[in-house]
Coordinates of C-alpha atoms and ligand atoms in Angstrom, one line a residue:
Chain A
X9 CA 57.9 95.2 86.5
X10 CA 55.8 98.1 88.4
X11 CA 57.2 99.7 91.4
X12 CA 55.6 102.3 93.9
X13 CA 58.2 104.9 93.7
X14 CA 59.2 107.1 96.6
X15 CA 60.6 110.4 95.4
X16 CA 61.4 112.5 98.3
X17 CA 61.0 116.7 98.5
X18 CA 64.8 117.5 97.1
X19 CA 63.3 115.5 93.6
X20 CA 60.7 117.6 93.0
X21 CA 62.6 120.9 93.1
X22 CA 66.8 121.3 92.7
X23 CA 66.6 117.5 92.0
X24 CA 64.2 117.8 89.3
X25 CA 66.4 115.9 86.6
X26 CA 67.4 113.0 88.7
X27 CA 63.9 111.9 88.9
X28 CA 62.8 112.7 85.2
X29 CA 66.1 111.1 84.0
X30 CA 65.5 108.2 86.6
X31 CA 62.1 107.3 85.6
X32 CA 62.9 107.4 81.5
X33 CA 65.9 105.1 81.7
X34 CA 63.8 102.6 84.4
X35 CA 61.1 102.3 81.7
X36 CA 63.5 102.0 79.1
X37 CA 64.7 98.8 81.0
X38 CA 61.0 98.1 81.9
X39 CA 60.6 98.9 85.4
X40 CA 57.3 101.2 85.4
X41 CA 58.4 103.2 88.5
X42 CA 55.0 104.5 90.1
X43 CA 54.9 107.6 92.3
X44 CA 53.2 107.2 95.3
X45 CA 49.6 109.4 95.9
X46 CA 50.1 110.1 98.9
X47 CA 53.8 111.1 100.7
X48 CA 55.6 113.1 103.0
X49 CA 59.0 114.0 103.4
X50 CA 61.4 111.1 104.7
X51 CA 62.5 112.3 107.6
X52 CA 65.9 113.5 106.0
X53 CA 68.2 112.3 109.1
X54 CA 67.8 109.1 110.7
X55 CA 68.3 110.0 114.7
X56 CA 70.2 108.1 116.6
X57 CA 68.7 109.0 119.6
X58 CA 66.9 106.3 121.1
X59 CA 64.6 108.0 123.1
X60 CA 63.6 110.1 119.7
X61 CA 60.3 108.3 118.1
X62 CA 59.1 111.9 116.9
X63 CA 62.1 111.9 113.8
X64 CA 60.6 107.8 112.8
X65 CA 57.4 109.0 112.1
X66 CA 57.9 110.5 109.3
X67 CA 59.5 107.5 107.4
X68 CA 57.1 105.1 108.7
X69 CA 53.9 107.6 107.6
X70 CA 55.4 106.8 104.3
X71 CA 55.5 102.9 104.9
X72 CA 52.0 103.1 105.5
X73 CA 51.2 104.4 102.4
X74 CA 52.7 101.6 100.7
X75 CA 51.1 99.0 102.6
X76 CA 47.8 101.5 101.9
X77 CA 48.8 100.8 97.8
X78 CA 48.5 97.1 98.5
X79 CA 52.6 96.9 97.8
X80 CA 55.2 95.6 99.8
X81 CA 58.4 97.0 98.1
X82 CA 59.1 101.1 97.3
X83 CA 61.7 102.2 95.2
X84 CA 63.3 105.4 95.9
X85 CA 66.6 107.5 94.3
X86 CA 67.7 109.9 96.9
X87 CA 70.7 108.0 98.6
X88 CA 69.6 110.3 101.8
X89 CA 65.9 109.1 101.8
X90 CA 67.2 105.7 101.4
X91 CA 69.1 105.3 104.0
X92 CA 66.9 107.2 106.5
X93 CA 64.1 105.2 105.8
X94 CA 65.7 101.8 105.5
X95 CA 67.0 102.5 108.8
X96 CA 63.7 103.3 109.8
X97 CA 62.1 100.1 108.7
X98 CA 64.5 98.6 110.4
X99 CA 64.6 99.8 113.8
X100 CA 60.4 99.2 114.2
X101 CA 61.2 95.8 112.4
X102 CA 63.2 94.9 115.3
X103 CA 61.6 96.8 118.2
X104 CA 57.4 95.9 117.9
X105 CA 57.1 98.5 121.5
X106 CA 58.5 101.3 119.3
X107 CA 56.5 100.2 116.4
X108 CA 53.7 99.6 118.6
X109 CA 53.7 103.2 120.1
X110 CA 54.3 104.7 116.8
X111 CA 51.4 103.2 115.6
X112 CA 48.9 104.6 118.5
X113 CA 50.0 107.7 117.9
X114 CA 49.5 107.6 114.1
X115 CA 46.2 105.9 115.5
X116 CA 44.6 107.6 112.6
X117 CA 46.2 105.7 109.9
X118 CA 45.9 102.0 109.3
X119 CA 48.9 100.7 111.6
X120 CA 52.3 100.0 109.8
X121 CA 53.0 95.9 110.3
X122 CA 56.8 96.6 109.2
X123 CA 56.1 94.2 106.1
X124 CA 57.5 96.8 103.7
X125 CA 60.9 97.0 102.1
X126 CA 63.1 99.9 100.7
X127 CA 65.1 99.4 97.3
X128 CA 67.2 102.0 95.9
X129 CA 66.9 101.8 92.4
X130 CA 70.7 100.4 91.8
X131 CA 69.9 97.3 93.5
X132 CA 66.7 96.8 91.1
X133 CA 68.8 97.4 88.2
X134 CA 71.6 95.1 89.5
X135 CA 69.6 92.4 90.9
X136 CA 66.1 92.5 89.2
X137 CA 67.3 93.7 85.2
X138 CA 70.6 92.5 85.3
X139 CA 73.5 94.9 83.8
X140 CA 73.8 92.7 81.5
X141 CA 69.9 93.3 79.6
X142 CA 70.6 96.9 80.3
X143 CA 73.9 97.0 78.2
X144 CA 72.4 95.3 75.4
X145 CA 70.0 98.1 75.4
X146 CA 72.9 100.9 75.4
X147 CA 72.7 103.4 72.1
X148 CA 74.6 105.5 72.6
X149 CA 78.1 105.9 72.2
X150 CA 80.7 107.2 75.0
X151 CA 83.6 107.4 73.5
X152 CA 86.2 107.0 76.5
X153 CA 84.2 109.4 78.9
X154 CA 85.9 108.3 82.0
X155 CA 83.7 108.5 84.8
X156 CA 84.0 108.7 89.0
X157 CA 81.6 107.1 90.4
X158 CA 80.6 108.8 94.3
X159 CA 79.1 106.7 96.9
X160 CA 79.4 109.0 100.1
X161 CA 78.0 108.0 103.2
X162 CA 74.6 107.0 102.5
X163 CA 74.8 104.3 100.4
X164 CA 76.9 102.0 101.5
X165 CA 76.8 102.4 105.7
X166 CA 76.1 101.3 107.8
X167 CA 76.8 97.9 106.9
X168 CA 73.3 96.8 107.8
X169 CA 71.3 98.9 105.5
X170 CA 74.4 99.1 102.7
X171 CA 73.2 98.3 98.6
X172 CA 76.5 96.9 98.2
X173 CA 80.0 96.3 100.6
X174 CA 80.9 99.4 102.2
X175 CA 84.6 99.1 101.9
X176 CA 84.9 98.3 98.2
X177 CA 81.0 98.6 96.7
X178 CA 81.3 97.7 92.7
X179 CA 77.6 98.7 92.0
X180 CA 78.1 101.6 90.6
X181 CA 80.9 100.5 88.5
X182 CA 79.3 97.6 86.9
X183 CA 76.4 100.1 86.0
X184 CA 78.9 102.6 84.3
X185 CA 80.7 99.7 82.5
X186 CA 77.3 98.2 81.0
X187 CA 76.6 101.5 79.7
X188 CA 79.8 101.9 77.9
X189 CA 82.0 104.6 79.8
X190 CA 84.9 104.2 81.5
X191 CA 85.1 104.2 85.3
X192 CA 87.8 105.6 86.7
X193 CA 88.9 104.3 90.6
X194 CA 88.8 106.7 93.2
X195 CA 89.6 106.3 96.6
X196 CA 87.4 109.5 97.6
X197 CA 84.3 107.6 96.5
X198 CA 83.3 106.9 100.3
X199 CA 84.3 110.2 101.6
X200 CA 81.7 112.3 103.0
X201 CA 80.9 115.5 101.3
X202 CA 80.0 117.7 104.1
X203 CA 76.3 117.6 104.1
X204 CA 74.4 120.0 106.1
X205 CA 77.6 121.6 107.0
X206 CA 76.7 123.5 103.3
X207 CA 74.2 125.7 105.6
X208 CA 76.2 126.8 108.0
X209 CA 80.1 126.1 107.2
X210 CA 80.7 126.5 103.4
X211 CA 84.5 126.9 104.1
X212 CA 84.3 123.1 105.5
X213 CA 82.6 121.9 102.2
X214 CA 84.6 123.4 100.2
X215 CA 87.5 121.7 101.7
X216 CA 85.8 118.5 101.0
X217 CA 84.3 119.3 97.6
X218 CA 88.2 120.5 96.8
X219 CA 89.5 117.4 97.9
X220 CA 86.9 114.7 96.3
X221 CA 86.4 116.8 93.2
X222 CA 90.2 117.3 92.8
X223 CA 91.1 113.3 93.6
X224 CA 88.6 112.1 90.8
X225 CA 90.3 115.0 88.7
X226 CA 93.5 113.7 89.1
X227 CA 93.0 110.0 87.8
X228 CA 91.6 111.5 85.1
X229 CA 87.6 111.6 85.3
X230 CA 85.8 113.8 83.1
X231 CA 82.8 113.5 85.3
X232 CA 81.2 112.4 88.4
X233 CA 78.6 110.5 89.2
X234 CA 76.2 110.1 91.9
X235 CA 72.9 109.4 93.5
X236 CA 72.4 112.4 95.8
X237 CA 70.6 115.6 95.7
X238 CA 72.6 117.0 98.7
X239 CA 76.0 115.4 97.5
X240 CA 75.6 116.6 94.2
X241 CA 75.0 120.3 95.6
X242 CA 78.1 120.8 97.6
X243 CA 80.1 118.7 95.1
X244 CA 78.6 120.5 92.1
X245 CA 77.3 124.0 92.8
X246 CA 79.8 124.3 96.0
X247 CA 82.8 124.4 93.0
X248 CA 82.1 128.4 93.1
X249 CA 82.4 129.2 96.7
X250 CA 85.8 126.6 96.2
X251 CA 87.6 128.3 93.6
X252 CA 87.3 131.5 95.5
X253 CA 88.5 130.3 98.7
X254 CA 91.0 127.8 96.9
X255 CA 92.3 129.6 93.4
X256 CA 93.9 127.0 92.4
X257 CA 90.8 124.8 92.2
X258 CA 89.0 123.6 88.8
X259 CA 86.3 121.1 88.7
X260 CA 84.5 119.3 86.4
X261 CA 80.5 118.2 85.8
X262 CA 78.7 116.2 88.8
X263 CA 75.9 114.3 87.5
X264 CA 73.4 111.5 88.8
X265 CA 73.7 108.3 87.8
X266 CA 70.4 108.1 85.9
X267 CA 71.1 111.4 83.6
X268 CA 74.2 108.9 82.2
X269 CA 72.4 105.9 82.1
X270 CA 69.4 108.0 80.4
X271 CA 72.2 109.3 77.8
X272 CA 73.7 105.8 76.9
X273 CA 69.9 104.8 76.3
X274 CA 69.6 107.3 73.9
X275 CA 67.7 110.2 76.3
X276 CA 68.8 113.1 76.7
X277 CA 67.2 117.0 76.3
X278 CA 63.9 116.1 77.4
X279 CA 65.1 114.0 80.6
X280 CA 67.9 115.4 81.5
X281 CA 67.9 119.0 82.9
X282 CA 71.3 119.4 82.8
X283 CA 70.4 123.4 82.9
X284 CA 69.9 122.3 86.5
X285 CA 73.5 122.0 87.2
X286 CA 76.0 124.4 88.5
X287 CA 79.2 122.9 85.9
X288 CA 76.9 122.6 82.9
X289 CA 78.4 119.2 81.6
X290 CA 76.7 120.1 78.1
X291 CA 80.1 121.6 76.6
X292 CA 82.2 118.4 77.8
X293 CA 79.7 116.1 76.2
X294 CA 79.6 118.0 72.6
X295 CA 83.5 117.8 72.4
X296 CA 83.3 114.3 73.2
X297 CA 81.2 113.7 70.8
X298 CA 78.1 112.8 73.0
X299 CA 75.7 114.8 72.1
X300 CA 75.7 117.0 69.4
X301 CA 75.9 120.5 68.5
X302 CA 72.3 122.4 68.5
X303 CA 70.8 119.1 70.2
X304 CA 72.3 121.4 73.8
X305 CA 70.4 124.3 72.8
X306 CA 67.1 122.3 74.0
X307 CA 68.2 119.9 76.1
X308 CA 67.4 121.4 79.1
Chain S
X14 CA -2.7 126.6 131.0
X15 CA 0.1 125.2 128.8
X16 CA 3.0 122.6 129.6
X17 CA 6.0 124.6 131.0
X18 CA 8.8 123.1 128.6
X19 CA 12.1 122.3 130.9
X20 CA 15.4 122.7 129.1
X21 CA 17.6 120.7 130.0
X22 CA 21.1 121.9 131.7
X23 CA 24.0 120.5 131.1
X24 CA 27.4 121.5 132.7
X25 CA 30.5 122.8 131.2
X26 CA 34.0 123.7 132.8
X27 CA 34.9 127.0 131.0
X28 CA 38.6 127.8 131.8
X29 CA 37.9 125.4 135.1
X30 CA 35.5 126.9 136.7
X31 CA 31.9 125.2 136.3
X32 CA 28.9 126.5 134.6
X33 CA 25.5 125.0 134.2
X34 CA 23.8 126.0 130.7
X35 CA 21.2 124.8 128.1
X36 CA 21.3 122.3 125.9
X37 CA 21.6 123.2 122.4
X38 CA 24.2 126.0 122.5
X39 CA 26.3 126.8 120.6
X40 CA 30.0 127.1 122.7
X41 CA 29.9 130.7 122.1
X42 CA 26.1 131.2 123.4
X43 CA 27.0 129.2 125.9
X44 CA 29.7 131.1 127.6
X45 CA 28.0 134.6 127.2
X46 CA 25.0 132.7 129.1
X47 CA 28.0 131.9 131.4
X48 CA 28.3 135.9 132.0
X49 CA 31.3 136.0 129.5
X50 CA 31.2 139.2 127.3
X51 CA 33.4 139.0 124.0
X52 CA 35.8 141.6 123.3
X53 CA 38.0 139.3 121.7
X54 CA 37.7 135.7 120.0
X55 CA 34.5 136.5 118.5
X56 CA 34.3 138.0 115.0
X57 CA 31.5 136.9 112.0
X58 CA 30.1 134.8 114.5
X59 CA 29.5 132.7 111.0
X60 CA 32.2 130.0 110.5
X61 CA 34.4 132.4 108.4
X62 CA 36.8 134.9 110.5
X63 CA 38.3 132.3 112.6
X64 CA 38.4 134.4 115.6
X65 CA 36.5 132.0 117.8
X66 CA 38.8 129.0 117.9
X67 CA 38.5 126.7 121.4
X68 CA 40.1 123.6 122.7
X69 CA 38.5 121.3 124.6
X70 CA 38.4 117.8 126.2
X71 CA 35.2 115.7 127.4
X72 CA 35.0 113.8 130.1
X73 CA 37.0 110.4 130.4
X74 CA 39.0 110.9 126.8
X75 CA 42.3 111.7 126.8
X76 CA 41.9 113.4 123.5
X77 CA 42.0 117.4 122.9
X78 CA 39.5 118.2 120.6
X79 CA 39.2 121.9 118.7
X80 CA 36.0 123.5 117.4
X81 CA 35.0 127.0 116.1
X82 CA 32.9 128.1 119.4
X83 CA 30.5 129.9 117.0
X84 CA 29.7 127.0 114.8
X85 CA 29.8 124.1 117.3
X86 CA 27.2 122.9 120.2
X87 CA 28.4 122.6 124.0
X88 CA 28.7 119.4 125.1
X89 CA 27.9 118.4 128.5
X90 CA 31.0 117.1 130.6
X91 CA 33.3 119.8 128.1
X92 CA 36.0 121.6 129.7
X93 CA 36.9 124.3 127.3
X94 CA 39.4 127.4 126.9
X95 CA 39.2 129.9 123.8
X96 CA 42.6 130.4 121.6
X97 CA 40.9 133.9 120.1
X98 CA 44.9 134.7 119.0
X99 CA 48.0 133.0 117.9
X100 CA 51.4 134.6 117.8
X101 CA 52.8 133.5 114.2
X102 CA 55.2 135.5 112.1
X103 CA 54.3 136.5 108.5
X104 CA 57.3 136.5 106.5
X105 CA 57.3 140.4 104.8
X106 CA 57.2 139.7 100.9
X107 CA 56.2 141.2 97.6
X108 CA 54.2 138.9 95.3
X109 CA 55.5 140.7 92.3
X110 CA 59.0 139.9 93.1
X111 CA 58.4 136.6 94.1
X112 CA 61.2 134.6 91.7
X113 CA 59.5 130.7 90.4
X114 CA 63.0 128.9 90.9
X115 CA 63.6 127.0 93.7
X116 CA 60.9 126.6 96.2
X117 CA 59.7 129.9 97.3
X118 CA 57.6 129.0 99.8
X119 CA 61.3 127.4 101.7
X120 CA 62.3 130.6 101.4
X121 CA 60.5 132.8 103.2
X122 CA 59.2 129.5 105.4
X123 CA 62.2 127.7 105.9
X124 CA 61.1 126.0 109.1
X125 CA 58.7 124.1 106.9
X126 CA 61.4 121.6 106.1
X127 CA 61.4 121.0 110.2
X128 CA 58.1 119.0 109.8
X129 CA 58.2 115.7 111.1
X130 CA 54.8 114.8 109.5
X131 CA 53.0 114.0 112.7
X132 CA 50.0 115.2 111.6
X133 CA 49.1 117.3 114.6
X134 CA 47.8 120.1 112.8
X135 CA 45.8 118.2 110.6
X136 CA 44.0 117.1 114.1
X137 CA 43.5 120.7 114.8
X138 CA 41.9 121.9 112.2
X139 CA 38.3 122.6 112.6
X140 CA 37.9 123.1 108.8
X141 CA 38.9 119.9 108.6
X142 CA 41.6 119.7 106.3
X143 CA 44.8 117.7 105.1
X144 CA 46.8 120.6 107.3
X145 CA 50.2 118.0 106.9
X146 CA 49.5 117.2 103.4
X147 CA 49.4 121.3 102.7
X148 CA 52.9 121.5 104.1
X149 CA 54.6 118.9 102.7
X150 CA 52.8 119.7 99.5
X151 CA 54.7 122.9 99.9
X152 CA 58.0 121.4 101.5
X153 CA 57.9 119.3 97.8
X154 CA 57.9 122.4 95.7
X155 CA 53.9 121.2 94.6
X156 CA 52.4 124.3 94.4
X157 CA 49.5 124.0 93.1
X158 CA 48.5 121.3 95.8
X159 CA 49.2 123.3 98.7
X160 CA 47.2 126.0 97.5
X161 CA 44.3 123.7 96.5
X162 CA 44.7 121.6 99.9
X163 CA 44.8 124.9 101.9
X164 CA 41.9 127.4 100.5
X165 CA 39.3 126.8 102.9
X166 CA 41.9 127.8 105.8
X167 CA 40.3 130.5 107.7
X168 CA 43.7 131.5 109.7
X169 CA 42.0 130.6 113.3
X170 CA 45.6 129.5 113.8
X171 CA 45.3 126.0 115.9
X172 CA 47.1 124.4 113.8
X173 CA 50.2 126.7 114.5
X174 CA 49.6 126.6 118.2
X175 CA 50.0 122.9 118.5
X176 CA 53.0 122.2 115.6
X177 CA 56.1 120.3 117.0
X178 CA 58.1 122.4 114.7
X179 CA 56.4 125.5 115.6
X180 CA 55.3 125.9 111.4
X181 CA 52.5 128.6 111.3
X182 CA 51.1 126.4 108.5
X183 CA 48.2 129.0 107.7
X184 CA 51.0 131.6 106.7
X185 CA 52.4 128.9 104.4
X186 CA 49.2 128.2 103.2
X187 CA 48.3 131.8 102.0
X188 CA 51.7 132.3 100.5
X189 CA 51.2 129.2 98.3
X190 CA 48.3 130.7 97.3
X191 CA 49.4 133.8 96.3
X192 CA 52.2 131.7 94.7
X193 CA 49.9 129.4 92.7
X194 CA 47.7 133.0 91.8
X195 CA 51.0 134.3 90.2
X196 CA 52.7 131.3 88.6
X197 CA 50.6 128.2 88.3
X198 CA 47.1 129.7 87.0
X199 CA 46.5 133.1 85.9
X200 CA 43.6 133.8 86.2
X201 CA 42.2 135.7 82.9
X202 CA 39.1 136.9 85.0
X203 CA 42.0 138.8 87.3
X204 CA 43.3 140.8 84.0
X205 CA 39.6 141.2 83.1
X206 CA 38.8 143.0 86.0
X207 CA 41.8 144.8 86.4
X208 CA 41.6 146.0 83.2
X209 CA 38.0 147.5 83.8
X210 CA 39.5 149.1 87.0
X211 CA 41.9 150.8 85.6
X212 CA 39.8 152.3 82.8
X213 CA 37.3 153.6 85.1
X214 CA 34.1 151.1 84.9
X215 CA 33.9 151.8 88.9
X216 CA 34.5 155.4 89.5
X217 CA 31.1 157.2 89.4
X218 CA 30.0 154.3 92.4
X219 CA 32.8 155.0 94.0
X220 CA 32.6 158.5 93.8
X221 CA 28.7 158.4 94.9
X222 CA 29.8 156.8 98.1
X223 CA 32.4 159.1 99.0
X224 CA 29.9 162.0 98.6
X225 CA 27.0 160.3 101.1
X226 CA 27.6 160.9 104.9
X227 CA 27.4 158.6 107.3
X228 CA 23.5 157.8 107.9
X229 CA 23.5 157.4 104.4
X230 CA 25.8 155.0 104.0
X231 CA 24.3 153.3 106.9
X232 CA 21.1 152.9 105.2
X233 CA 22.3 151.7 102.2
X234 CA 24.1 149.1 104.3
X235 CA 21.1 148.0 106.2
X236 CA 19.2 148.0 102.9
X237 CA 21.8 145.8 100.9
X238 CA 20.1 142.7 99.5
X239 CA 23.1 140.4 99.0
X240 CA 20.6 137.8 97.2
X241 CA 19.7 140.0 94.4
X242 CA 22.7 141.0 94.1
X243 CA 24.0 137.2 93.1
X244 CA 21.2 137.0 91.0
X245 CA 22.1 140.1 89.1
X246 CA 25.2 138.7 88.0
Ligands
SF4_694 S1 44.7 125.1 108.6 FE1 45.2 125.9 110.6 S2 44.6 128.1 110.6 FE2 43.7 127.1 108.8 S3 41.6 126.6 109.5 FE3 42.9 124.7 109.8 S4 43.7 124.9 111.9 FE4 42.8 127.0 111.3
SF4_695 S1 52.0 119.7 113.3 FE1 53.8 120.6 112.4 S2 55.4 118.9 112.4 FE2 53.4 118.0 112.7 S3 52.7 117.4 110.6 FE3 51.8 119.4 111.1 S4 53.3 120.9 110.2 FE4 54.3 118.9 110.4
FES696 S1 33.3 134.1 115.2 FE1 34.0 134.0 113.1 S2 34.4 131.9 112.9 FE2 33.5 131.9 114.8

């Protein structure tokens, strides 16, 4: 299948790897996701101030340009941009004055008609592949890597805009069991990892990276994963500012689901940019047995 | 005996107060008709310093429209002020040290991730230009397109002056630039000429300018023929 694909500002810079691992492992399972032509940034917080149109446009712009494509469904990867602009959608779905104002102020574009919908590109594996087709397609071997999956807050609330059940969501599982590893349960999963607090209050991420990090640890994970940009920078590169406040701290590889589903497809240096990461995972993976010796050199 | 020809008058509202001018002039003609003398907001008087920028409205639309006074005719009914300055900070940097990781253009522009993509600027911009689409080229780490989408900018600065999020996009624009210059595409004809600089190739002109005095130099200005000059090359 072809999708317009939404990649959203973080995916184009820090993020890099999540989209190029993202994209190789969708056509591998023959979704062709296209990026758009034309996009701005989503918006990156939905507001919930009602009197606050100015923070919608934004997502909506963005709506347009599908609607522009001639599509009615975008697939994006960044659990942030997903949920700000589903929530988007929604709101001028269900309120035509707000939409209606939106659109004469955007009176240059084509107006929006709020026909579009947001998929995150779990629920096009679940629901449109199957996990199934995609584990017949698994190559690669992962020889017990016990994996945490990480929703955070994006994903999964609020209820109306969730990809799976917010209390116990098994999407991520299923997708780490059809590609062979081992998922390990982890009540942290839902836990919010600080998010913009990282600009102003490192101490209070590092509490929170010590405390998700730590729990995953402790039933055994070798490595996280998760669909974030912003979650995997205070869980991942925020391990340095949390060993020095807490020395007791170690922490292990935080990855995106795509770089492991990219791996068990037989990707890997070219898609990967695990260089990208603050706990280089390429070490762990060579004593497992997951990639080899020499093939980390380039697999940048 | 011939025809007298009549121009016509038409009436304009500069900074409120009425004036009654011809037809056919340019908002900048028009105002010094109006008795206004330039000291500032007037530069090339070409289209290309982007000293002259004016906001205006015509009559019965609710729209604010924004013109280079120097390049676009008055319009009868127009009530008009000049913007000849707009405060916006330049972030202090030094190319050379300018690092490719990351996104240097957050860096030293960090308010850029404040857009809210209204597109305000872009209805500024009396070049014309994707002025959003710059920014959030630039937000999105896509060098190259910011500096591609912004190199016509001539820094008159309306774009600044009317941004929700208070960006001074042109600032951003020129850093990409320089960015794109350093990173993206060097440009061979750069080292080419830099080369030749530093080995001499324009020292004895140079030194025949410094020796000439002032009327000198003016006549040799006056007498400058740009065209032959192009076709030289
Ligand atoms: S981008 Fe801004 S500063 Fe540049 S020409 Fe347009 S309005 Fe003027
Ligand atoms: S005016 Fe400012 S906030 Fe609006 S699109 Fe332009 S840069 Fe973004
Ligand atoms: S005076 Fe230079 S652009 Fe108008």
């Amino acid at each position: 299948m072809k999708i317009p694909y939404y990649p959203g500002c973080t995916l184009k810079a820090q993020g890099l790897g999540f989209e190029t691992s993202a994209i190789a492992s969708a056509k591998a399972v023959d979704i062709e996701m296209m990026e758009l032509q034309r996009w701005n940034c989503c918006g990156t917080v939905f507001s919930l101030a009602s009197d606050d149109l100015m923070h919608y446009i934004a997502p909506i712009r963005n709506f347009i340009r599908v609607q522009e494509a001639g599509y009615d469904k975008v697939v994006t990867l960044c659990s942030m941009c997903y949920n700000t602009m589903k929530r988007a959608n929604l709101l001028v779905k269900n309120d035509s004055e707000k939409l209606k104002t939106l659109n004469d102020f955007m009176y240059r574009e084509e107006d929006y008609k709020g026909n579009v919908e947001i998929v995150h590109l779990l629920e096009l594996l679940r629901d449109e592949i199957g996990f199934e087709t995609i584990s017949k397609k698994v190559i690669r071997k992962f020889n017990e890597l016990k994996v945490a999956p990480y929703y955070g807050c994006m994903l999964t609330r609020p209820k109306e805009v969730g990809i799976d059940d917010w209390e116990e969501p098994q999407i991520m599982e299923n997708l780490i069991t059809a590609l062979g590893a081992e998922v390990v349960d982890d009540p942290m999963r839902g836990e919010c990892c600080g998010a913009y607090h990282t600009v102003n209050s490192k101490d209070l991420v590092a509490e929170r990276t010590r405390m998700i990090v730590t729990s995953a640890k402790n039933r055994g994970a070798d490595i996280i994963v998760l669909s974030c940009p912003l979650c995997e920078f205070n869980l991942g590169t925020r391990q340095k500012d949390t060993i020095e406040i807490y020395s007791d701290f170690s922490g292990i590889p935080v990855l995106y689901f795509t770089q492991l589903m990219a791996l068990a497809l037989g990707m890997g240096k070219e898609v990967c940019r695990f260089d990208l990461h603050y706990v280089d995972p390429r070490p762990l993976l060579i004593e497992k047995g997951i990639i080899e010796e020499g093939e980390e050199k380039n697999a940048r | 005996m011939p025809d007298k020809v009549k121009t016509k008058m038409i009436r304009v509202h500069i900074m409120g107060k009425e004036h009654l001018v011809p037809e056919g002039l340019t908002i900048m003609k028009a105002m010094e008709y109006a008795g206004y003398r330039f000291i500032r907001g007037a530069g090339c008087r070409a289209g290309f310093c982007g000293a002259c920028g004016t906001v205006y409205r015509l009559k019965g639309d609710y729209k604010l429209y924004f013109e280079l006074a120097c390049q676009s005719a008055a319009i009868d009914g127009m009530s008009l002020t000049q913007l000849p300055f707009v405060p916006a900070n330049k972030a202090t940097y030094t190319v050379r040290l300018i690092k490719e990781t990351g996104n240097p253009i957050l860096k030293f522009y960090p308010e850029v991730a404040r857009c809210v993509s209204c597109n305000t600027c872009t209805k500024a911009c009396p070049q014309q230009l994707e002025v959003m689409d710059y920014i959030q080229a630039a937000l999105k780490n896509d060098i190259e397109k910011a500096a591609k989408l912004s190199f016509d900018c001539i820094q008159c600065g309306l774009c600044a002056i009317r941004c929700p999020a208070e960006i001074a996009q042109y600032h951003v624009g020129q850093l990409a630039r320089r960015v794109y210059g350093k990173f993206v595409k060097k440009s061979n004809q750069l080292n080419k000429r830099l080369n030749e600089t530093n080995k001499g190739k324009f020292n004895s002109e140079l030194d025949e300018l410094m020796k000439m005095d002032k009327a000198a130099i003016k006549q040799k200005y006056t007498e400058r023929d740009l065209e032959s000059l192009a076709k030289k090359k």
